[in-house]
Every structure is written in structure tokens, then in C-alpha cells.
Coordinates of C-alpha atoms and ligand atoms in Angstrom, one line a residue:
M1 CA 8.4 -19.3 -17.5
S2 CA 5.6 -17.3 -19.1
Y3 CA 2.1 -16.3 -18.2
K4 CA -0.7 -15.7 -20.6
K5 CA -3.7 -13.5 -20.2
E6 CA -6.2 -16.3 -20.5
G7 CA -6.1 -18.3 -17.3
E8 CA -5.1 -21.6 -18.6
T9 CA -3.3 -22.8 -15.5
G10 CA -5.2 -25.3 -13.3
H11 CA -6.0 -23.0 -10.4
H12 CA -7.1 -20.2 -12.6
R13 CA -9.6 -22.4 -14.6
F14 CA -13.2 -22.1 -13.7
I15 CA -16.6 -21.8 -15.3
S16 CA -18.3 -18.4 -15.4
R17 CA -21.6 -18.0 -13.7
R18 CA -23.2 -17.7 -17.2
G19 CA -21.4 -20.9 -18.2
F20 CA -22.5 -22.6 -15.0
M21 CA -26.1 -21.6 -15.6
A22 CA -26.0 -22.7 -19.1
Q23 CA -24.6 -26.1 -18.2
S24 CA -27.2 -26.7 -15.5
G25 CA -30.0 -25.4 -17.6
L26 CA -30.9 -22.6 -15.2
T27 CA -32.0 -19.1 -15.8
A28 CA -31.0 -15.9 -14.1
A29 CA -34.5 -15.6 -12.7
A30 CA -34.2 -18.9 -11.0
F31 CA -31.1 -17.6 -9.2
G32 CA -32.7 -14.3 -8.3
L33 CA -35.7 -16.0 -6.8
A34 CA -34.0 -18.8 -5.0
P35 CA -30.8 -17.6 -3.2
P36 CA -30.7 -20.7 -0.9
F37 CA -30.6 -22.9 -3.9
W38 CA -27.9 -20.9 -5.4
R39 CA -25.9 -21.1 -2.2
E40 CA -25.9 -24.9 -2.3
S41 CA -25.0 -25.1 -5.9
S42 CA -22.3 -22.5 -5.7
A43 CA -20.3 -24.8 -3.5
D44 CA -19.2 -26.3 -6.8
L45 CA -17.7 -23.1 -8.0
P46 CA -14.0 -22.8 -7.3
E47 CA -12.9 -19.7 -5.4
L48 CA -11.4 -17.0 -7.7
K49 CA -7.8 -16.5 -6.7
P50 CA -6.3 -13.1 -7.5
G51 CA -2.9 -14.3 -6.1
F52 CA 0.1 -12.2 -5.1
V53 CA 0.8 -9.9 -8.0
A54 CA 4.6 -9.8 -8.4
P55 CA 5.4 -13.5 -8.6
Q56 CA 2.9 -13.8 -11.5
Y57 CA 5.4 -11.8 -13.5
Y58 CA 8.6 -13.6 -12.5
G59 CA 10.5 -14.9 -15.5
S60 CA 13.9 -15.2 -17.1
E61 CA 14.8 -11.5 -16.4
E62 CA 14.8 -12.1 -12.6
E63 CA 16.5 -15.5 -13.1
N64 CA 19.3 -14.1 -15.2
A65 CA 19.9 -11.1 -12.9
L66 CA 20.2 -13.4 -9.9
L67 CA 22.6 -15.7 -11.7
E68 CA 24.8 -12.8 -12.6
V69 CA 25.1 -12.0 -8.9
L70 CA 25.9 -15.6 -8.0
E71 CA 28.4 -16.0 -10.8
S72 CA 30.2 -12.7 -10.0
G73 CA 30.5 -13.7 -6.3
S74 CA 29.5 -10.2 -5.3
P75 CA 26.3 -10.1 -3.3
F76 CA 27.3 -7.0 -1.3
R77 CA 26.4 -3.7 -3.0
Y78 CA 29.5 -1.7 -2.1
Y79 CA 32.3 -4.0 -3.1
G80 CA 33.3 -7.6 -3.9
P81 CA 35.4 -9.6 -6.3
G82 CA 33.3 -8.4 -9.2
T83 CA 31.7 -5.0 -9.9
P84 CA 28.4 -5.0 -8.1
D85 CA 25.9 -2.6 -9.7
K86 CA 22.4 -4.2 -9.2
V87 CA 21.3 -2.0 -6.3
K88 CA 22.8 1.1 -7.8
S89 CA 21.1 0.4 -11.2
F90 CA 17.8 -0.2 -9.5
E91 CA 18.1 3.1 -7.6
D92 CA 18.9 5.0 -10.8
A93 CA 16.0 3.4 -12.6
S94 CA 13.6 4.1 -9.7
A95 CA 14.5 7.8 -9.5
N96 CA 13.9 8.0 -13.2
Y97 CA 10.6 6.0 -13.2
M98 CA 9.3 8.0 -10.2
G99 CA 10.3 11.3 -11.6
T100 CA 12.4 12.3 -8.6
L101 CA 16.1 13.1 -8.2
Y102 CA 17.4 10.5 -5.7
A103 CA 16.5 7.0 -4.7
L104 CA 17.9 4.7 -2.0
G105 CA 17.4 0.9 -1.8
V106 CA 17.0 -0.5 1.8
T107 CA 16.0 -3.7 3.4
S108 CA 12.2 -3.0 3.9
G109 CA 9.5 -0.4 3.7
T110 CA 9.7 -0.1 7.5
A111 CA 13.5 0.6 7.2
A112 CA 12.7 3.2 4.5
L113 CA 10.2 4.9 6.9
D114 CA 12.9 5.0 9.7
C115 CA 15.3 6.6 7.2
A116 CA 12.7 9.1 5.9
I117 CA 11.7 10.2 9.5
T118 CA 15.5 10.6 10.2
G119 CA 15.9 12.5 6.9
L120 CA 13.2 14.9 8.0
G121 CA 15.1 15.5 11.2
I122 CA 12.2 14.4 13.4
G123 CA 12.9 13.6 17.1
P124 CA 11.8 14.0 20.7
G125 CA 9.3 16.8 21.2
D126 CA 8.0 16.6 17.6
E127 CA 4.5 15.4 16.6
V128 CA 3.8 13.5 13.4
I129 CA 0.3 13.0 12.1
V130 CA -0.5 9.4 11.0
P131 CA -3.7 8.0 9.5
A132 CA -5.7 6.0 12.1
Y133 CA -5.9 3.1 9.6
T134 CA -2.6 2.1 8.1
W135 CA 0.2 -0.4 8.6
W136 CA 2.1 -0.6 11.9
S137 CA 5.3 0.9 10.4
D138 CA 3.8 4.4 10.0
Y139 CA 3.3 4.4 13.8
T140 CA 6.5 2.6 14.8
C141 CA 8.8 4.9 12.8
V142 CA 7.5 7.9 14.7
V143 CA 7.9 6.1 18.1
Q144 CA 11.4 4.8 17.2
A145 CA 12.4 8.4 16.6
G146 CA 11.2 9.4 20.1
A147 CA 8.5 11.6 18.5
L148 CA 4.7 11.5 19.3
P149 CA 2.2 9.9 16.8
V150 CA -1.0 11.9 16.5
F151 CA -3.8 10.1 14.6
A152 CA -6.0 11.7 11.9
D153 CA -9.1 9.9 10.5
I154 CA -9.4 8.4 7.1
D155 CA -12.4 9.3 4.9
R156 CA -14.3 7.6 2.0
S157 CA -11.1 7.7 0.0
L158 CA -9.8 5.1 2.6
C159 CA -6.8 7.5 2.9
V160 CA -6.2 10.4 5.4
D161 CA -9.0 13.0 5.6
P162 CA -7.4 16.3 4.5
E163 CA -9.7 18.2 6.9
D164 CA -8.9 16.1 9.9
F165 CA -5.2 16.4 9.1
A166 CA -5.6 20.2 9.3
R167 CA -7.5 19.9 12.6
K168 CA -4.7 17.7 14.2
I169 CA -1.9 20.3 13.6
T170 CA -0.3 21.9 16.7
S171 CA 2.7 24.1 17.1
R172 CA 4.8 20.9 17.5
T173 CA 3.6 19.1 14.3
K174 CA 6.6 18.5 12.0
A175 CA 5.2 16.1 9.4
L176 CA 2.2 14.2 8.0
I177 CA 2.7 10.6 6.8
A178 CA 0.4 10.6 3.7
V179 CA -0.3 6.9 3.1
H180 CA -1.6 6.0 -0.3
L181 CA -3.5 3.0 1.0
L182 CA -5.1 0.0 -0.7
G183 CA -3.9 0.9 -4.2
G184 CA -5.3 4.4 -4.3
P185 CA -3.7 7.9 -3.9
C186 CA -4.4 10.4 -1.1
D187 CA -6.1 13.7 -2.1
M188 CA -2.7 15.5 -2.3
D189 CA -3.8 19.0 -3.4
P190 CA -5.6 20.0 -0.2
I191 CA -3.0 18.1 1.9
L192 CA -0.1 20.0 0.2
E193 CA -1.9 23.3 0.5
T194 CA -2.4 22.9 4.3
A195 CA 1.2 21.6 4.7
R196 CA 2.7 24.6 2.8
K197 CA 0.6 27.1 4.8
R198 CA 1.5 25.6 8.1
G199 CA 5.2 24.7 7.4
I200 CA 4.7 20.9 7.7
K201 CA 6.7 18.3 5.8
I202 CA 5.0 15.5 3.8
L203 CA 6.3 12.0 3.9
E204 CA 4.5 9.9 1.3
D205 CA 4.1 6.2 2.1
A206 CA 3.4 4.6 -1.2
A207 CA 4.1 1.0 0.0
Q208 CA 0.6 -0.1 -1.1
C209 CA 0.5 1.9 -4.3
V210 CA 3.9 1.5 -5.9
G211 CA 3.6 2.9 -9.5
G212 CA 0.3 4.8 -8.7
S213 CA 0.0 8.5 -9.5
Y214 CA -1.8 11.7 -8.6
H215 CA -2.7 14.2 -11.3
G216 CA 0.1 12.8 -13.5
R217 CA 2.9 12.7 -10.8
K218 CA 4.1 9.4 -9.4
L219 CA 3.3 8.7 -5.8
G220 CA 6.3 9.2 -3.5
S221 CA 7.7 12.0 -5.7
I222 CA 5.1 14.7 -4.7
G223 CA 6.0 15.4 -1.0
D224 CA 9.3 16.0 0.7
V225 CA 10.3 12.4 0.8
G226 CA 8.6 9.1 -0.3
I227 CA 8.9 5.4 0.5
Y228 CA 8.0 2.1 -1.1
S229 CA 7.9 -1.5 0.1
F230 CA 8.7 -4.6 -2.0
Q231 CA 7.4 -7.1 0.4
L232 CA 5.3 -10.0 -1.1
H233 CA 2.0 -8.2 -0.8
K234 CA 3.1 -5.1 -2.7
M235 CA 3.3 -4.5 -6.4
I236 CA 6.9 -5.4 -7.5
S237 CA 8.5 -7.7 -5.0
S238 CA 11.7 -9.3 -3.9
G239 CA 10.0 -10.9 -0.9
A240 CA 11.4 -8.2 1.4
G241 CA 12.9 -4.8 0.4
G242 CA 12.2 -1.1 0.4
A243 CA 13.2 2.2 -1.1
L244 CA 13.2 5.9 -0.3
V245 CA 13.0 8.8 -2.8
S246 CA 13.5 12.6 -2.5
R247 CA 14.6 15.6 -4.5
D248 CA 16.1 17.3 -1.4
P249 CA 19.8 16.6 -1.1
E250 CA 19.9 17.2 2.6
I251 CA 16.9 15.0 3.5
F252 CA 18.5 12.4 1.2
E253 CA 21.9 12.6 2.7
R254 CA 20.5 12.2 6.2
A255 CA 18.5 9.2 5.1
V256 CA 21.5 7.6 3.4
R257 CA 23.7 8.1 6.4
F258 CA 21.1 6.6 8.7
H259 CA 20.8 3.5 6.4
D260 CA 24.6 2.9 6.4
M261 CA 26.0 3.4 10.0
G262 CA 26.1 7.2 9.6
G263 CA 28.6 7.1 6.7
L264 CA 28.3 8.6 3.2
R265 CA 30.0 6.6 0.4
D266 CA 31.3 8.0 -2.8
V267 CA 28.4 6.8 -4.9
F268 CA 26.1 9.1 -2.9
R269 CA 28.6 11.9 -2.6
D270 CA 28.7 11.9 -6.4
R271 CA 24.9 11.9 -6.6
I272 CA 24.2 14.8 -4.3
G273 CA 27.4 16.8 -5.1
G274 CA 29.5 16.5 -2.0
E275 CA 28.4 16.3 1.6
H276 CA 26.5 18.7 3.8
L277 CA 26.3 16.9 7.2
S278 CA 28.6 15.2 9.5
R279 CA 28.5 11.6 10.7
F280 CA 25.9 10.5 13.3
A281 CA 24.8 7.2 14.8
G282 CA 23.0 5.2 12.1
E283 CA 21.7 1.7 11.4
N284 CA 22.4 -1.0 8.8
F285 CA 19.6 -1.2 6.3
R286 CA 21.7 -1.8 3.2
M287 CA 20.0 -3.6 0.3
S288 CA 21.7 -6.8 -0.9
E289 CA 22.6 -7.3 -4.6
F290 CA 20.2 -10.3 -4.8
T291 CA 17.4 -8.0 -3.8
G292 CA 18.6 -5.4 -6.2
A293 CA 18.8 -8.0 -9.0
V294 CA 15.2 -9.1 -8.6
L295 CA 13.8 -5.5 -8.3
G296 CA 15.8 -4.3 -11.3
A297 CA 14.1 -7.0 -13.3
Q298 CA 10.7 -6.3 -11.8
L299 CA 10.6 -2.5 -12.3
P300 CA 10.3 -2.6 -16.1
K301 CA 7.3 -4.8 -15.6
L302 CA 5.5 -2.5 -13.2
D303 CA 3.5 -0.6 -15.9
T304 CA 2.3 -3.9 -17.3
M305 CA 1.2 -5.1 -13.9
I306 CA -0.7 -1.9 -13.3
R307 CA -2.3 -1.8 -16.8
E308 CA -3.6 -5.4 -16.4
L309 CA -4.9 -4.8 -12.9
R310 CA -6.5 -1.5 -14.0
E311 CA -8.2 -3.1 -17.0
N312 CA -9.8 -5.8 -14.8
A313 CA -10.7 -3.4 -12.0
G314 CA -12.2 -1.0 -14.6
A315 CA -14.3 -3.8 -16.2
V316 CA -15.7 -4.8 -12.8
R317 CA -16.4 -1.1 -11.8
E318 CA -18.1 -0.5 -15.2
G319 CA -20.3 -3.6 -14.7
I320 CA -21.6 -2.5 -11.3
K321 CA -21.8 1.2 -11.6
G322 CA -25.5 1.2 -12.7
L323 CA -26.6 -0.5 -9.4
P324 CA -29.1 1.9 -7.8
G325 CA -27.5 3.9 -5.0
I326 CA -24.2 2.1 -5.0
R327 CA -21.5 4.1 -3.3
M328 CA -18.0 3.3 -4.6
R329 CA -14.8 4.4 -2.9
K330 CA -14.0 8.0 -3.4
R331 CA -11.1 8.3 -5.8
P332 CA -9.2 11.6 -5.6
D333 CA -7.6 10.7 -9.0
P334 CA -9.3 7.8 -10.8
E335 CA -6.4 7.7 -13.2
G336 CA -3.9 7.1 -10.4
D337 CA -5.2 3.8 -8.8
N338 CA -3.3 0.6 -9.3
G339 CA -6.4 -1.6 -9.6
Y340 CA -5.5 -3.9 -6.6
A341 CA -9.1 -4.2 -5.6
I342 CA -12.5 -2.5 -5.9
Y343 CA -14.3 -1.0 -3.0
F344 CA -17.9 -0.1 -2.3
E345 CA -19.9 0.9 0.8
L346 CA -23.0 -0.4 2.4
G347 CA -25.4 1.4 4.8
N348 CA -24.1 -0.3 8.0
K349 CA -21.9 -3.1 9.3
Q350 CA -24.7 -5.8 9.3
L351 CA -25.4 -5.2 5.6
R352 CA -21.6 -5.1 4.9
D353 CA -21.0 -8.4 6.7
R354 CA -23.9 -10.1 4.9
C355 CA -22.7 -8.8 1.6
I356 CA -19.2 -10.2 2.3
S357 CA -20.5 -13.6 3.3
E358 CA -22.9 -13.9 0.3
L359 CA -20.1 -13.0 -2.1
R360 CA -17.7 -15.5 -0.5
T361 CA -20.4 -18.2 -0.9
R362 CA -20.2 -17.5 -4.6
G363 CA -16.4 -17.9 -4.6
I364 CA -15.6 -14.1 -4.9
P365 CA -12.5 -13.0 -3.0
T366 CA -14.3 -10.6 -0.7
S367 CA -13.3 -9.1 2.7
T368 CA -13.4 -6.1 4.9
L369 CA -10.5 -3.7 4.3
T370 CA -7.3 -5.7 4.6
G371 CA -3.6 -5.3 5.2
S372 CA -3.6 -2.6 7.8
I373 CA -4.4 -2.0 11.4
L374 CA -6.9 0.2 13.2
L375 CA -4.0 1.5 15.2
P376 CA -5.7 3.7 17.9
I377 CA -7.7 0.8 19.2
R378 CA -4.8 -1.6 19.6
E379 CA -3.8 -2.4 23.1
S380 CA -0.1 -1.6 22.8
V381 CA -1.0 1.8 21.3
I382 CA -3.7 2.6 23.9
N383 CA -1.1 1.7 26.6
K384 CA 1.6 3.7 24.9
Q385 CA 4.1 0.8 25.0
A386 CA 7.5 1.8 23.6
R387 CA 10.7 -0.2 23.8
H388 CA 11.6 1.3 27.2
P389 CA 9.4 2.9 29.9
S390 CA 11.4 6.1 29.8
W391 CA 11.2 6.4 26.0
P392 CA 10.7 10.1 25.1
S393 CA 7.6 9.7 22.9
F394 CA 5.1 9.3 25.7
N395 CA 6.9 11.0 28.5
S396 CA 6.6 14.6 27.3
P397 CA 3.6 16.6 28.8
E398 CA 1.8 16.1 25.4
G399 CA 2.7 12.4 25.3
K400 CA 1.3 11.9 28.8
A401 CA -1.8 13.9 28.0
I402 CA -2.7 12.2 24.6
R403 CA -5.5 9.7 24.7
Y404 CA -5.8 7.0 22.0
G405 CA -8.6 4.5 21.8
P406 CA -11.9 4.4 19.8
D407 CA -12.9 8.0 20.7
S408 CA -9.8 9.3 18.9
C409 CA -10.9 7.7 15.6
R410 CA -14.7 7.4 15.3
Q411 CA -14.9 8.4 11.7
T412 CA -12.2 5.8 10.8
L413 CA -14.0 3.0 12.6
E414 CA -17.3 3.9 10.8
V415 CA -15.6 4.0 7.4
F416 CA -13.9 0.7 8.1
D417 CA -17.2 -1.0 9.1
R418 CA -19.1 0.0 5.9
F419 CA -16.6 -1.0 3.2
V420 CA -16.4 -4.2 1.1
Q421 CA -13.2 -5.1 -0.7
V422 CA -13.2 -7.4 -3.7
R423 CA -9.7 -8.3 -4.9
I424 CA -8.7 -8.0 -8.5
G425 CA -6.2 -10.3 -10.1
P426 CA -3.9 -9.1 -12.9
K427 CA -4.5 -12.3 -14.8
Y428 CA -8.2 -12.5 -14.5
T429 CA -10.0 -13.3 -17.8
E430 CA -13.0 -11.5 -19.1
A431 CA -15.2 -14.4 -17.9
M432 CA -13.7 -14.0 -14.4
N433 CA -14.5 -10.3 -14.4
D434 CA -18.0 -11.1 -15.6
R435 CA -18.5 -13.6 -12.8
I436 CA -17.5 -11.0 -10.2
V437 CA -19.9 -8.4 -11.8
D438 CA -22.8 -10.9 -11.9
S439 CA -22.2 -11.9 -8.3
I440 CA -22.0 -8.3 -7.0
R441 CA -25.1 -7.3 -8.9
E442 CA -27.0 -10.3 -7.5
V443 CA -25.8 -9.9 -3.9
Y444 CA -26.2 -6.1 -3.8
T445 CA -29.8 -6.5 -4.9
L446 CA -30.3 -9.3 -2.3
V447 CA -28.9 -7.3 0.7
T448 CA -30.1 -3.7 -0.1
Ligands
PLP1 C1 3.9 -3.0 3.9 C2 3.8 -1.6 4.4 C3 4.9 -1.0 5.0 C4 6.1 -1.7 5.4 O1 6.8 -2.4 4.5 P1 7.7 -3.6 4.9 O2 8.5 -3.8 3.6 O3 6.8 -4.8 5.1 O4 8.5 -3.3 6.0 C5 4.8 0.4 5.3 N1 3.6 1.0 5.1 C6 2.6 0.4 4.5 C7 1.3 1.3 4.2 C8 2.6 -0.9 4.1 O5 1.5 -1.5 3.6

């Protein structure tokens, strides 16, 4: 199975807006002057489909690695009739790629977060600062540890606002979960400065930006501990799966023990040079060899995925940057994005909604921000529902006092309401990028 840059497969074939106009003998002026006419005609244009990224790169490498696991009869990473090494090789390759010392493969990004929070020694009485807009797992991992989640707003980077992070710190704050959301890095320099000054640990959640970087360092390797997800929506994927990285042997040992019923096997004892902790009650989040096989084959393709996405995202950004007054997403390190989508901001929600519907009419994959949850306004969060009514998170004096809801995240709600997301596909052709540029230029002029 192979994929070419030019979209020759059926569902990728389409005619560009220029081609469409040429075929129908229309001029750009005709479109500019008659949007209703355009709307009718554009029903003929197939929707652009960016697709899930990872499966577009599946090939013989994944196939052969999976067959090796089948043929060896050793799907369990720690022993079997053969000599299982897929998960271990993937861990070694990940630590190397991310520029960190240790990596651990687990069953999901959520499991990796549970291990990371355990690794940091977080528990009842502690507070952890979490962005108000992110995936559920960044909230649930804190609650599962019996600690209290405290929300900080996001800013125009769509990631946590470093100033609001600083404002939310109390004497009980143990960590910030710095989530590199929607394919872009957090502004790590001010975050690290505050964290160092106040003695707060940084857990980087790079689930939505696997392979991204900040000032030359790979995301996940910058803070005290980092996590990745390999679920279908993420960059490299085995359907489900996750990993944790750290350069701290004690954080790593605690995370490893948590993922494997509290034990520490030789492979990890070798990696961290002995053991520093005793056994405690853990979970089973062990990665299977099948998962390790697919991820081991995917990792060497990650740079290509990112390069192709970045090229297409760059072409679209370049094509619309001259639009008068256009406000693009703030990018703390423009070199570090993974090119998953492009983002721009409109004056208010009404304009934003109109822009989205006009772009959709033209077959452009456009939406509000996607893939995460406005956590503080969700009912189960407002009502502080944990797995048991006596769960420690919300039964401390601080847990009883804290109020979630819209007033706890006004800036996040405003940012969310103003942004437009246009997905980028790694296999888009130049003509597809042009079609997106032309449509955004047209719609932006129409609505502003
Ligand atoms: C997907 C995701 C996770 C959880 O990953 P799973 O593998 O689905 O458990 C955690 N954090 C963020 C930001 C995510 O997008």
C-alpha cells in the first residue's frame, strides 16, 4: 500500500475553485458579487477530506511488524514463547526521538496521565492546575488521584494562559498540566519560569501535538514528565495507546510501578539503575506487543507526517496572511506546530458562526475548536461528581469551597467563541490548498 502526494484516490479528487470557474466560464468578480449564486453552485463541489492522519501512512512496515508478533506467538511484552521486544524497542526509540532519558508505553493517553500524576506523587490535599479547555483526561487524572482540579484560562494561543496559571497558584498547588492543544505548543518559557520560582511541577500533555517542539526541544521532554496519546485522532496511531516520558528516575519508577501492579521488572531496573521505591498498589496499563509493533513502525514516519502537514498549513497561512486585519492564532513557537489545522479569529460569535457556515458551503472542512471540552461548564464538573460521594477531591475545605461554572473561565469561553478551525490534510495537493485559500479570502471579505 502506498500513498502519493497528488490526491489521485477517488475521495481526494476534486476540481479547484479556479478549475471550477474556468469550466463554468465564470470570473472571480461574478463570485464576489453574487454569493447566493455561488452557494447554489458550490453544492457540486465535493467536501475536502483531511482524513485521520496516521492511517494515511500505514504500509508494509506496520504489516510486517504485526505479522512478526503473530508468528512468534508472543503478544505479551514481558514474556512468551518468542523474545518479545516490540514495546521495548518502541520505548527506546521514543526516548531517543523525544530527547529524554526514559519512555514507557501504556494502554492510552489517559492511562499515561494517571501514571504521570502518580509519578509526581500527587494525592489528596494537592491542587493541580488544568486548562479550562482540554480533553477530559486532564481533569479526570487529577480527580482519580483524589486531588483537586483548579482551572486556568486559555489565551489566543489556544493553550493555557501563563499569567492565569500564575494567578491560580496557592500553597497547595503541586503541578500544572501544560496541554499542547490542537497541534501547537504552550508558551513554555514563562510557564517554566513561574513553575521554578514557585516550586511547581510541570506535566506536559502532548497528546494533540506528538512530534511538535518548542524552541528546538520536543514537546513532552521539557517539563518534569510528559505524555502522548496514540488514539486514532492523534499523529501516529495504533487505534489506542499512550506513552510517558521523563528524565527523572524517581518519577519514572513510580509511573512504571503504577502501570504494572506496583512491580518493577528487570528491564526498568536496568534502565534506571536499580530501584528507589518500594511496591505500592498499582494498575494494569501494560502495552501489548501488537500495539508496540504498529507504533514502532509509525514513529519513523512521524517527521514525514509533520513535514507534509506543515507544508500544507504553511501554504494556506501564507495565502491568507495579507487579508486586512486578520488575526491568526498566537503561536509561541511557529517552528513547533504540527500543522494539524489553521486557526483565525473573528470579532464575535455571530461573525464566527457565519464564517464557518459559509466555508462549509464551499466544501472547506471548517468548525469551531474541536476535540476538547469546555470543562468548567460541564454538568458533572459543576456538580463535582467523583466516583464516590466521599471521594477526597471535593470533600476538603478547598474542594467544598471551589466554584466551577462559566464565571470560572470567562476568557476561555470568549476565546472559544471567536475562533475558526480549518483542518489541513497531510495529502492535500497544491490545488486543494489554493481552494482553501480562495474560499477563506472570499468568505473573510464577505463577513467582515
Ligand atoms: C486524546 C487526549 C488524551 C487522552 O488520550 P487517550 O489515548 O484517548 O486516552 C489526553 N489529553 C489530550 C489533550 C487528548 O487530546
